[in-house]
Amino acid sequence: MTVLSVSTSSAAALRADAVVVGVAKGPKGLVLAPGAEAVAEAFDGKLLDLLTTLGAAGAEGEAVKLPAAAGLKAALVLAVGLGEATEEGYSAEALRRAAGVAARALSGLKKAALALPAAAEEEFEAVALGGLLGAYEYTTYKGDAGKGPVGELVLLTDRKGSKDAKAAAERATALGEEINRARDLINAAPNDLHPKAFATIAQAVGKEHGLKVEVWDEKALTKGGFGGILGVGNGSANPPRLVRVAYTHPKAKQTIALVGKGITYDSGGISLKPAGHNETMKCDMSGAAAVFATIVAAKRLGLQVNITTWLALAENMPSGTATRPGDVLRMYGGKTVEVLNTDAEGRLVLADAITKAGEENPDVIIDVATLTGAMVFALGNRTFGVMSNSDELRNRLHATADSVGEAAWPMPLPADMRKSMTESSIADMANMGERMGGGLVAGLFLQEYVNEGTDWAHLDIAGPAFHEGAAYGYTPKGGTGSAIRTLVRFAEETAAGA
Ligand code: BES
Ligand code: MN
Ligand code: ZN
């Protein structure tokens, strides 16, 4: 694991394996970003020429290494691209991405200093978080674990006392480590991370951080009448679980309920997915991983808000005991659902958990789910959809996501689409409706389980939750930790009185 530290020493004097500087595309060629002055000085004004000779252009994603000049305590200089140079400085997102690229390029080294722009606290925190997120590697199953992530990233600051720098680094550490924890959960093989294993981890981590954790096993779920979670889980040899995690602050004025889809593997069930559609379906618990990471981060940050997190955990498998297309389930709370497609399972487990969460009358309910392929068709692989019964909440979540550099987009819940789930069914509702706009149909299904008068939002992270391509910026291959930064910031805003 990579650790962050803060130092007020100069980039030239710090003893490290490497020192990282930023470069950008200026109007007349390569320019150095703020923070690089001491390193540039050691090269007698030749650093930009050397980098240009090595092919550096300052583009985003670029990482160019060169041996350090005499006068530097580090052996290696790494220049990372920040994109277009601007008068106003670099955006937090550009800094996060550049720090992420740098951290990945430093894999295998013990200690590296980051001499990137960090004059403002926001810049400093962006560099810190990008570094931690970019350093992430998932090696649990590798016989040869390779070089391993960079051991220590030293954040340089010239600010007196560097007290706010230390606070920013601590905040980035809490957030970054929890995002990386979510990534570990998502990347774990589904034969290891089944519902019971996830619940056990939630209990252990909850205990470590002083969170209250309650678990409903299959017996308790049966007794409680959780027909949705049981209906999805009953095809699997690994029984389902519902987990409640609570964080309370004595001075909190608001309570946020977070509900996560936790399908540890989605085969589709009897409505089996064809080959080509199930290889990445271990990622179908990314919503549960995100809300769990959020509550642990909130506790580590001591946010003045109450958070209750619900993990709806089940494995969706086909078998002789599996729910059939045509079965009717009696959901928690008593509503009936005709299961027309067992691959529309996320809404079934979420419906039970949303109803249960609503019993405690939270101020707001936000569910997070890799819910529909339709949302991926609509918004692509890097943007999550935001739906809500409140225009204000939907707009706020969109703005919050923007402010932390997560791509999100508002999506509607068109009332007329609801009847495609009710009119054709022998039960109160079917779990499938019209095919077009399937992401919105799924949202409308969930809305049925929200109490009138409760603000609720639904984040469909099916696109960005799992990254199949090569790593970029601070985003690794595999589980990304989508929505966590948005949720933690949302909790911070709520704590501050939003
Ligand atoms: N877990 C999937 C959605 C998904 C697809 C997540 C791609 C990540 C990437 C979900 O359970 C599902 O299978 N949804 C169906 C619903 C349909 C049967 C109404 C879908 O989107 O095809
Ligand atoms: Mn499915
Ligand atoms: Zn699913």
PDB file of N, CA and C and ligand atoms in Angstrom, residues 261 263 266 268 273 277 280-281 283-284 316 341-347 370-376 431-433 438 460-463 465, ligand 1:
ATOM      1  N   LYS A 261     -26.589  -1.916  -4.515  1.00  0.00           N
ATOM      2  CA  LYS A 261     -26.821  -3.210  -5.182  1.00  0.00           C
ATOM      3  C   LYS A 261     -25.583  -4.065  -4.989  1.00  0.00           C
ATOM      4  N   ILE A 263     -24.946  -7.559  -5.987  1.00  0.00           N
ATOM      5  CA  ILE A 263     -24.988  -8.864  -6.647  1.00  0.00           C
ATOM      6  C   ILE A 263     -23.538  -9.299  -6.864  1.00  0.00           C
ATOM      7  N   ASP A 266     -23.562 -11.838 -11.276  1.00  0.00           N
ATOM      8  CA  ASP A 266     -24.828 -11.826 -12.012  1.00  0.00           C
ATOM      9  C   ASP A 266     -24.702 -12.674 -13.273  1.00  0.00           C
ATOM     10  N   GLY A 268     -27.347 -13.817 -14.632  1.00  0.00           N
ATOM     11  CA  GLY A 268     -28.645 -13.628 -15.279  1.00  0.00           C
ATOM     12  C   GLY A 268     -29.698 -14.557 -14.680  1.00  0.00           C
ATOM     13  N   LYS A 273     -27.409 -15.026 -19.005  1.00  0.00           N
ATOM     14  CA  LYS A 273     -26.710 -14.145 -19.943  1.00  0.00           C
ATOM     15  C   LYS A 273     -25.897 -14.990 -20.924  1.00  0.00           C
ATOM     16  N   HIS A 277     -21.313 -11.637 -22.075  1.00  0.00           N
ATOM     17  CA  HIS A 277     -22.018 -10.680 -21.221  1.00  0.00           C
ATOM     18  C   HIS A 277     -21.841 -10.967 -19.735  1.00  0.00           C
ATOM     19  N   THR A 280     -17.561 -10.061 -16.823  1.00  0.00           N
ATOM     20  CA  THR A 280     -17.232  -8.978 -15.884  1.00  0.00           C
ATOM     21  C   THR A 280     -18.300  -8.819 -14.797  1.00  0.00           C
ATOM     22  N   MET A 281     -19.215  -9.794 -14.696  1.00  0.00           N
ATOM     23  CA  MET A 281     -20.360  -9.590 -13.807  1.00  0.00           C
ATOM     24  C   MET A 281     -20.064  -9.783 -12.316  1.00  0.00           C
ATOM     25  N   CYS A 283     -18.576  -7.490 -11.108  1.00  0.00           N
ATOM     26  CA  CYS A 283     -18.635  -6.058 -10.773  1.00  0.00           C
ATOM     27  C   CYS A 283     -20.027  -5.628 -10.340  1.00  0.00           C
ATOM     28  N   ASP A 284     -20.987  -6.588 -10.291  1.00  0.00           N
ATOM     29  CA  ASP A 284     -22.378  -6.204 -10.044  1.00  0.00           C
ATOM     30  C   ASP A 284     -22.663  -5.885  -8.571  1.00  0.00           C
ATOM     31  N   ASN A 316     -26.770 -14.141  -8.211  1.00  0.00           N
ATOM     32  CA  ASN A 316     -27.834 -14.481  -9.157  1.00  0.00           C
ATOM     33  C   ASN A 316     -27.392 -15.648 -10.036  1.00  0.00           C
ATOM     34  N   ASN A 341     -38.143 -11.593 -16.093  1.00  0.00           N
ATOM     35  CA  ASN A 341     -36.763 -11.817 -16.530  1.00  0.00           C
ATOM     36  C   ASN A 341     -35.889 -11.860 -15.276  1.00  0.00           C
ATOM     37  N   THR A 342     -35.276 -13.011 -15.033  1.00  0.00           N
ATOM     38  CA  THR A 342     -34.486 -13.143 -13.795  1.00  0.00           C
ATOM     39  C   THR A 342     -33.184 -12.344 -13.865  1.00  0.00           C
ATOM     40  N   ASP A 343     -32.872 -11.800 -15.050  1.00  0.00           N
ATOM     41  CA  ASP A 343     -31.674 -10.958 -15.176  1.00  0.00           C
ATOM     42  C   ASP A 343     -31.960  -9.519 -14.736  1.00  0.00           C
ATOM     43  N   ALA A 344     -33.227  -9.192 -14.523  1.00  0.00           N
ATOM     44  CA  ALA A 344     -33.550  -7.876 -13.954  1.00  0.00           C
ATOM     45  C   ALA A 344     -33.664  -8.062 -12.443  1.00  0.00           C
ATOM     46  N   GLU A 345     -32.526  -8.468 -11.833  1.00  0.00           N
ATOM     47  CA  GLU A 345     -32.509  -8.879 -10.425  1.00  0.00           C
ATOM     48  C   GLU A 345     -32.133  -7.745  -9.477  1.00  0.00           C
ATOM     49  N   GLY A 346     -31.389  -6.767  -9.992  1.00  0.00           N
ATOM     50  CA  GLY A 346     -30.911  -5.699  -9.114  1.00  0.00           C
ATOM     51  C   GLY A 346     -32.068  -4.940  -8.487  1.00  0.00           C
ATOM     52  N   ARG A 347     -33.074  -4.637  -9.284  1.00  0.00           N
ATOM     53  CA  ARG A 347     -34.232  -3.882  -8.786  1.00  0.00           C
ATOM     54  C   ARG A 347     -34.970  -4.662  -7.705  1.00  0.00           C
ATOM     55  N   THR A 370     -25.168  -0.955 -10.332  1.00  0.00           N
ATOM     56  CA  THR A 370     -24.855  -1.298 -11.729  1.00  0.00           C
ATOM     57  C   THR A 370     -26.137  -1.908 -12.283  1.00  0.00           C
ATOM     58  N   LEU A 371     -27.125  -1.054 -12.575  1.00  0.00           N
ATOM     59  CA  LEU A 371     -28.479  -1.584 -12.749  1.00  0.00           C
ATOM     60  C   LEU A 371     -28.825  -2.033 -14.157  1.00  0.00           C
ATOM     61  N   THR A 372     -28.458  -1.241 -15.158  1.00  0.00           N
ATOM     62  CA  THR A 372     -28.931  -1.606 -16.510  1.00  0.00           C
ATOM     63  C   THR A 372     -27.872  -1.411 -17.596  1.00  0.00           C
ATOM     64  N   GLY A 373     -27.890  -2.348 -18.549  1.00  0.00           N
ATOM     65  CA  GLY A 373     -27.087  -2.194 -19.753  1.00  0.00           C
ATOM     66  C   GLY A 373     -27.589  -0.999 -20.555  1.00  0.00           C
ATOM     67  N   ALA A 374     -28.874  -0.703 -20.421  1.00  0.00           N
ATOM     68  CA  ALA A 374     -29.463   0.421 -21.169  1.00  0.00           C
ATOM     69  C   ALA A 374     -28.793   1.744 -20.802  1.00  0.00           C
ATOM     70  N   MET A 375     -28.387   1.878 -19.533  1.00  0.00           N
ATOM     71  CA  MET A 375     -27.721   3.121 -19.118  1.00  0.00           C
ATOM     72  C   MET A 375     -26.341   3.225 -19.776  1.00  0.00           C
ATOM     73  N   VAL A 376     -25.706   2.078 -20.008  1.00  0.00           N
ATOM     74  CA  VAL A 376     -24.409   2.091 -20.678  1.00  0.00           C
ATOM     75  C   VAL A 376     -24.598   2.513 -22.144  1.00  0.00           C
ATOM     76  N   ASN A 431     -41.222  -7.212 -13.183  1.00  0.00           N
ATOM     77  CA  ASN A 431     -39.872  -6.630 -12.991  1.00  0.00           C
ATOM     78  C   ASN A 431     -39.271  -6.147 -14.306  1.00  0.00           C
ATOM     79  N   MET A 432     -40.090  -6.176 -15.367  1.00  0.00           N
ATOM     80  CA  MET A 432     -39.639  -5.669 -16.666  1.00  0.00           C
ATOM     81  C   MET A 432     -40.767  -4.905 -17.324  1.00  0.00           C
ATOM     82  N   GLY A 433     -40.398  -3.868 -18.058  1.00  0.00           N
ATOM     83  CA  GLY A 433     -41.403  -3.132 -18.800  1.00  0.00           C
ATOM     84  C   GLY A 433     -40.952  -2.952 -20.231  1.00  0.00           C
ATOM     85  N   GLY A 438     -34.644   1.374 -21.035  1.00  0.00           N
ATOM     86  CA  GLY A 438     -34.652   0.399 -19.947  1.00  0.00           C
ATOM     87  C   GLY A 438     -34.073   0.915 -18.634  1.00  0.00           C
ATOM     88  N   ASP A 460     -27.264   5.109 -11.484  1.00  0.00           N
ATOM     89  CA  ASP A 460     -26.998   3.891 -12.256  1.00  0.00           C
ATOM     90  C   ASP A 460     -25.564   3.974 -12.775  1.00  0.00           C
ATOM     91  N   ILE A 461     -24.678   3.227 -12.101  1.00  0.00           N
ATOM     92  CA  ILE A 461     -23.237   3.287 -12.400  1.00  0.00           C
ATOM     93  C   ILE A 461     -22.774   2.125 -13.286  1.00  0.00           C
ATOM     94  N   ALA A 462     -23.718   1.499 -14.018  1.00  0.00           N
ATOM     95  CA  ALA A 462     -23.363   0.318 -14.832  1.00  0.00           C
ATOM     96  C   ALA A 462     -22.203   0.615 -15.785  1.00  0.00           C
ATOM     97  N   GLY A 463     -22.134   1.831 -16.319  1.00  0.00           N
ATOM     98  CA  GLY A 463     -21.047   2.182 -17.244  1.00  0.00           C
ATOM     99  C   GLY A 463     -19.703   2.336 -16.549  1.00  0.00           C
ATOM    100  N   ALA A 465     -18.567   1.783 -13.436  1.00  0.00           N
ATOM    101  CA  ALA A 465     -18.152   0.998 -12.267  1.00  0.00           C
ATOM    102  C   ALA A 465     -16.932   0.126 -12.531  1.00  0.00           C
TER     103      ALA A 465
HETATM  104  N1  BES B   1     -26.086  -6.205 -13.890  1.00  0.00           N
HETATM  105  C1  BES B   1     -26.861  -5.993 -15.058  1.00  0.00           C
HETATM  106  C2  BES B   1     -26.615  -4.632 -15.705  1.00  0.00           C
HETATM  107  C3  BES B   1     -25.237  -4.365 -16.245  1.00  0.00           C
HETATM  108  C4  BES B   1     -24.968  -4.495 -17.588  1.00  0.00           C
HETATM  109  C5  BES B   1     -24.226  -3.916 -15.405  1.00  0.00           C
HETATM  110  C6  BES B   1     -23.710  -4.194 -18.075  1.00  0.00           C
HETATM  111  C7  BES B   1     -22.952  -3.637 -15.895  1.00  0.00           C
HETATM  112  C8  BES B   1     -22.699  -3.767 -17.233  1.00  0.00           C
HETATM  113  C9  BES B   1     -28.345  -6.095 -14.713  1.00  0.00           C
HETATM  114  O1  BES B   1     -28.676  -6.950 -13.675  1.00  0.00           O
HETATM  115  C10 BES B   1     -29.065  -6.603 -15.915  1.00  0.00           C
HETATM  116  O2  BES B   1     -28.805  -7.702 -16.298  1.00  0.00           O
HETATM  117  N2  BES B   1     -29.955  -5.783 -16.457  1.00  0.00           N
HETATM  118  C11 BES B   1     -30.719  -6.148 -17.597  1.00  0.00           C
HETATM  119  C12 BES B   1     -32.153  -5.763 -17.369  1.00  0.00           C
HETATM  120  C13 BES B   1     -33.119  -6.298 -18.379  1.00  0.00           C
HETATM  121  C14 BES B   1     -33.198  -7.801 -18.296  1.00  0.00           C
HETATM  122  C15 BES B   1     -34.466  -5.673 -18.154  1.00  0.00           C
HETATM  123  C16 BES B   1     -30.134  -5.410 -18.795  1.00  0.00           C
HETATM  124  O3  BES B   1     -29.741  -4.256 -18.640  1.00  0.00           O
HETATM  125  O4  BES B   1     -30.033  -6.022 -19.858  1.00  0.00           O
END
